[in-house]
XYZ file of C-alpha atoms in Angstrom:
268
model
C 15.539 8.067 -7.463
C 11.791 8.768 -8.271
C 11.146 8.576 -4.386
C 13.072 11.925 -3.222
C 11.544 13.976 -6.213
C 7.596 12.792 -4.475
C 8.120 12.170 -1.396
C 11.349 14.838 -0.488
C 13.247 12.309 1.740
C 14.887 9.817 0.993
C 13.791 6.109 2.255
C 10.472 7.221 2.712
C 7.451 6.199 4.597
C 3.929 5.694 3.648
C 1.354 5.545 6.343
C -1.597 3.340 5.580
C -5.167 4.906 6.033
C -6.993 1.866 6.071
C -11.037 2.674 4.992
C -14.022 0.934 6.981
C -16.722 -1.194 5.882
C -18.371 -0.195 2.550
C -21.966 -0.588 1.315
C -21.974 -4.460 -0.157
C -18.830 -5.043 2.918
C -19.394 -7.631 5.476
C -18.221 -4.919 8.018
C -19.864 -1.936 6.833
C -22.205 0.059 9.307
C -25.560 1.030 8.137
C -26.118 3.407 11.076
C -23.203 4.893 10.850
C -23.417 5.371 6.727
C -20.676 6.826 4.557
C -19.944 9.794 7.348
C -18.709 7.797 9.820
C -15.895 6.516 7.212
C -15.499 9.521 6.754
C -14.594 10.655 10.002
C -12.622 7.419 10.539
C -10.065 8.379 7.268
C -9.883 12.262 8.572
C -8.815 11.156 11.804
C -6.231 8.927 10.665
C -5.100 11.294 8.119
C -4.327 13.983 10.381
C -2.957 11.736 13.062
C -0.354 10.320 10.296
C 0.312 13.888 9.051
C 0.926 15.227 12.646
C 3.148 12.937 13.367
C 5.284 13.825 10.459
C 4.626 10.450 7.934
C 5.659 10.916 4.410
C 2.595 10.113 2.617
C -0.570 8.291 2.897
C -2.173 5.465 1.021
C -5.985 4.999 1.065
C -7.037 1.292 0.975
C -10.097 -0.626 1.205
C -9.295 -2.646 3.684
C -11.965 -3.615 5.793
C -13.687 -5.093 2.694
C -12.261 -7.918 4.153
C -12.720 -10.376 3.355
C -11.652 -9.403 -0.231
C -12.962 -10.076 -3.827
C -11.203 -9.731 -7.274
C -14.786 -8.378 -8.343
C -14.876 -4.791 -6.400
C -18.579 -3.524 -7.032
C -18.617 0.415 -8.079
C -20.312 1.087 -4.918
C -16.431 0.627 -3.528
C -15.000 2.979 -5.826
C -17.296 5.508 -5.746
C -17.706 5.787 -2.003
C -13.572 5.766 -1.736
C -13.626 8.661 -4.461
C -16.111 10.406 -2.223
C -13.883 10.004 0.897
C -10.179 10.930 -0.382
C -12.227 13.744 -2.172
C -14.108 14.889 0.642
C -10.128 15.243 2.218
C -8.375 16.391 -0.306
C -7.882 19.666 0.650
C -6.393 18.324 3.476
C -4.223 16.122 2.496
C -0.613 17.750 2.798
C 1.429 15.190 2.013
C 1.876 12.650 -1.545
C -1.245 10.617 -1.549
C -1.663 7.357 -2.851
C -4.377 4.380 -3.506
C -5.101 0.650 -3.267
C -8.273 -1.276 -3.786
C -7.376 -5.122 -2.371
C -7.780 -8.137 -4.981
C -8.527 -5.501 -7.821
C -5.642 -3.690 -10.131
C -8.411 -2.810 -12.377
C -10.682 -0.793 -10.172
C -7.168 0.355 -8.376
C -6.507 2.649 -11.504
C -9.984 3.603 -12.045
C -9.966 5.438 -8.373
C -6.333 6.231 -8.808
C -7.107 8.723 -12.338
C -10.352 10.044 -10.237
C -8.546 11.501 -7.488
C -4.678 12.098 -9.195
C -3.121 10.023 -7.045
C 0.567 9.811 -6.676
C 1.155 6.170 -6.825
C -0.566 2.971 -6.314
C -0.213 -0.175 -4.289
C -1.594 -3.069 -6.527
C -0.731 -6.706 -7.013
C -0.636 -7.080 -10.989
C 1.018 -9.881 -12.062
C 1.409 -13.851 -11.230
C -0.771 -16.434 -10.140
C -0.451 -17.039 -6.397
C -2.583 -19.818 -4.228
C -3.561 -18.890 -0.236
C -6.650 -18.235 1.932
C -8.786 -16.739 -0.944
C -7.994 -19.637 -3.093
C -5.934 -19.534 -6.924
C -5.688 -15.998 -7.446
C -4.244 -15.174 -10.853
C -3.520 -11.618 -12.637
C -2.343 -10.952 -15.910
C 0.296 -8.088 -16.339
C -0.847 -7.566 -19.923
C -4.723 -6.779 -19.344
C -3.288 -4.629 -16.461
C -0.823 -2.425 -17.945
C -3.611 -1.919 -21.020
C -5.743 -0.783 -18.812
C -3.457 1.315 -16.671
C -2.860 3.042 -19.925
C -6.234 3.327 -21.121
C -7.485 5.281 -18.239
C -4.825 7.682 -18.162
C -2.646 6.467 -15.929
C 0.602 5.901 -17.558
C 2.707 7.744 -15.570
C 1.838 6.720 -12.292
C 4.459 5.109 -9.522
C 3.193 1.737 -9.126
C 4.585 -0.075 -5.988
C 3.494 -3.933 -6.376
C 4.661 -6.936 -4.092
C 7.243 -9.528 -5.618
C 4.962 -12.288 -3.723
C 1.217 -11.294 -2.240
C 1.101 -11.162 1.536
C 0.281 -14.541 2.617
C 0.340 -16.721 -0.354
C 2.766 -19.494 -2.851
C 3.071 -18.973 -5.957
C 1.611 -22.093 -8.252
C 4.980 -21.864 -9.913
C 7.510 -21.380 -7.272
C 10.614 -20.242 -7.596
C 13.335 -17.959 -5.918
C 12.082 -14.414 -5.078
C 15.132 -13.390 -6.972
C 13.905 -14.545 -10.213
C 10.802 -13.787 -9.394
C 11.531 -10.107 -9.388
C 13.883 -9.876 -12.318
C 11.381 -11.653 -14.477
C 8.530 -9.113 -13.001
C 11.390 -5.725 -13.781
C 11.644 -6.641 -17.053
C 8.195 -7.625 -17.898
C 6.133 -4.579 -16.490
C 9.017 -2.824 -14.893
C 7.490 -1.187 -11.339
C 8.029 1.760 -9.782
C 8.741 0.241 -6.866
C 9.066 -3.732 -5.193
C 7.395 -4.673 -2.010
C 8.246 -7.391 0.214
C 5.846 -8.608 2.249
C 5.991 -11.538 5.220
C 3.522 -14.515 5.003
C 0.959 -13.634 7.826
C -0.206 -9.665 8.060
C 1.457 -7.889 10.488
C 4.121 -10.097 11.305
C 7.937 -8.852 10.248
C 9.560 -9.590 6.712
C 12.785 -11.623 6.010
C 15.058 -8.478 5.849
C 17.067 -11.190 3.963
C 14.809 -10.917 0.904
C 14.819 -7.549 0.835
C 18.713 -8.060 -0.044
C 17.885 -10.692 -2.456
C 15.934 -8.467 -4.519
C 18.190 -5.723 -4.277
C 20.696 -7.811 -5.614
C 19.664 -8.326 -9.022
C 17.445 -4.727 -9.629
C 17.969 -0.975 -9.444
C 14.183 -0.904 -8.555
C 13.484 0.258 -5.654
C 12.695 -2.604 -2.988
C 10.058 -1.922 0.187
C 8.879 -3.072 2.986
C 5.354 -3.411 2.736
C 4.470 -4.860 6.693
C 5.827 -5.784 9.863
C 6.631 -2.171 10.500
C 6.754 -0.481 14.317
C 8.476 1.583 15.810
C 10.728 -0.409 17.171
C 11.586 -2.472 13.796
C 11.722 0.783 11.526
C 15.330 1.317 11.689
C 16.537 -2.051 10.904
C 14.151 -2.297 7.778
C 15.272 1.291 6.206
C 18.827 -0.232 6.739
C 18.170 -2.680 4.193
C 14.968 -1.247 2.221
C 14.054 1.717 -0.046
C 11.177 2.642 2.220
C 8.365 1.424 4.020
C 4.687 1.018 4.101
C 2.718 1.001 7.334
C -0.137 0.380 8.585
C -1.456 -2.238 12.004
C 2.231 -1.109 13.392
C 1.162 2.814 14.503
C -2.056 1.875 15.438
C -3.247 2.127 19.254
C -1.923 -0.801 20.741
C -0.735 -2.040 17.417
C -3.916 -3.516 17.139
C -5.559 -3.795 13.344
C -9.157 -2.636 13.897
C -7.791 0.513 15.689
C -7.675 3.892 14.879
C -3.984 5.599 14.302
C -2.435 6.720 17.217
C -0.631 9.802 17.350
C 2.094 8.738 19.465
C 3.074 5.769 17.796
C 3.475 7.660 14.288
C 5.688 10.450 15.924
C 8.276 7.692 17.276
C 8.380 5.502 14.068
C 8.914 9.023 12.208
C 11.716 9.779 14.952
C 13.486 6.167 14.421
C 13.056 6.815 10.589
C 14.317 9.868 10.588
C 17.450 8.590 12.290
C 18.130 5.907 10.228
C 18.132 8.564 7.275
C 20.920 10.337 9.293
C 18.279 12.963 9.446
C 19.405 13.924 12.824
């Protein structure tokens, strides 16, 4: 499987570096400019590479709330960051830029990233209204800007939406395999950081040989019961201090999801 040959483990878990506020944000800080983003990401970084994660995926996400229209500003002040770090970085890195598959790409050639997280196909309905992505205009692009061979992980059903045209999450990802074929399925639940149906994650699984994730809900204390059933995980509000979202990552919290991981890899 394409996982072990990046990532060297099998099941493996990706450890979310989520970026502050951004020049054009809602949440970004003037005072604090670009360097205290900075400072945020290297902080998390090194607290999700201490404690042993498996790689790291840099995300916009207090843009919130999100547009499908990223400005440039966005990209270029992620490239600067993940740049700025990249000498640190010892672990597979990856990107995602919320609501935009487009500009995802863009930053993903700029800084060679392993893989992306991107939503790129269907047309979902939820808090941020009809959202609708065509696989076609993505993958041409994808292409275009030299990204061809990048692992693209993308969710089978957004995080908190219905799609227009519902219809089991079984279809649903056969139709999406075939169509674009993915590196890589994520399941998500309906609200952020609440748990996903294990369940689905076996309905999936069922009818692909992609690899199926799960893309929230994960803690320490939940981590063993999803890499029974899933490929791998991605994580983010779960190994933050106090599992709280606007938190920094805490140390402690990535070094026992990594020791409950590794044990349900029969790593030791």
């Amino acid at each position: 499987m394409w996982t072990e040959k990046i990532f060297h483990t099998s099941k493996p878990v990706i450890g979310m570096i989520h970026l502050l506020g951004m020049p054009t944000d809602p949440k970004y800080d003037p005072a604090g400019g670009i360097q205290k983003i900075l400072n945020a990401a290297r902080k998390d970084l090194h607290a999700l590479q201490d404690g042993g994660i498996d790689g790291v995926l840099f995300c916009n996400e207090f843009s919130i709330p999100y547009t499908d229209r990223v400005k440039p500003v966005t990209i270029a002040v992620m490239a600067r960051i993940i740049g700025e770090l990249m000498s640190e970085i010892r672990v597979p890195h990856g990107v995602c830029v919320a609501m935009d598959p487009f500009k995802g790409y863009d930053l993903a050639a700029a800084v060679e990233a392993k893989f992306i997280r991107q939503t790129i196909h269907g047309t979902t309905a939820g808090v941020y209204g009809i959202t609708d992505v065509q696989p076609g205009e993505v993958e041409r692009h994808k292409v275009e800007v030299g990204c061809k061979d990048i692992k693209t992980l993308t969710p089978v059903i957004p995080e908190g939406t219905k799609q227009v045209a519902e219809r089991p999450i079984e279809e649903v990802a056969k139709t999406l395999c075939f169509n674009v074929a993915p590196s890589a399925l994520l399941i998500y639940s309906s609200t952020p950081g609440s748990s996903i149906d294990v369940a689905q994650v076996s309905k999936v699984k069922e009818v692909t040989d992609t690899p199926v994730f799960a893309s929230n809900g994960v803690k320490p204390e939940t981590v063993r019961d999803i890499l029974a059933a899933a490929d791998g995980c991605i994580v983010g509000t779960g190994i933050k201090a106090d599992g709280k979202f606007e938190n920094p990552v805490d140390l402690e919290r990535t070094k026992a999801l990594m020791a409950n991981a590794r044990k349900a890899r029969g790593e030791c």
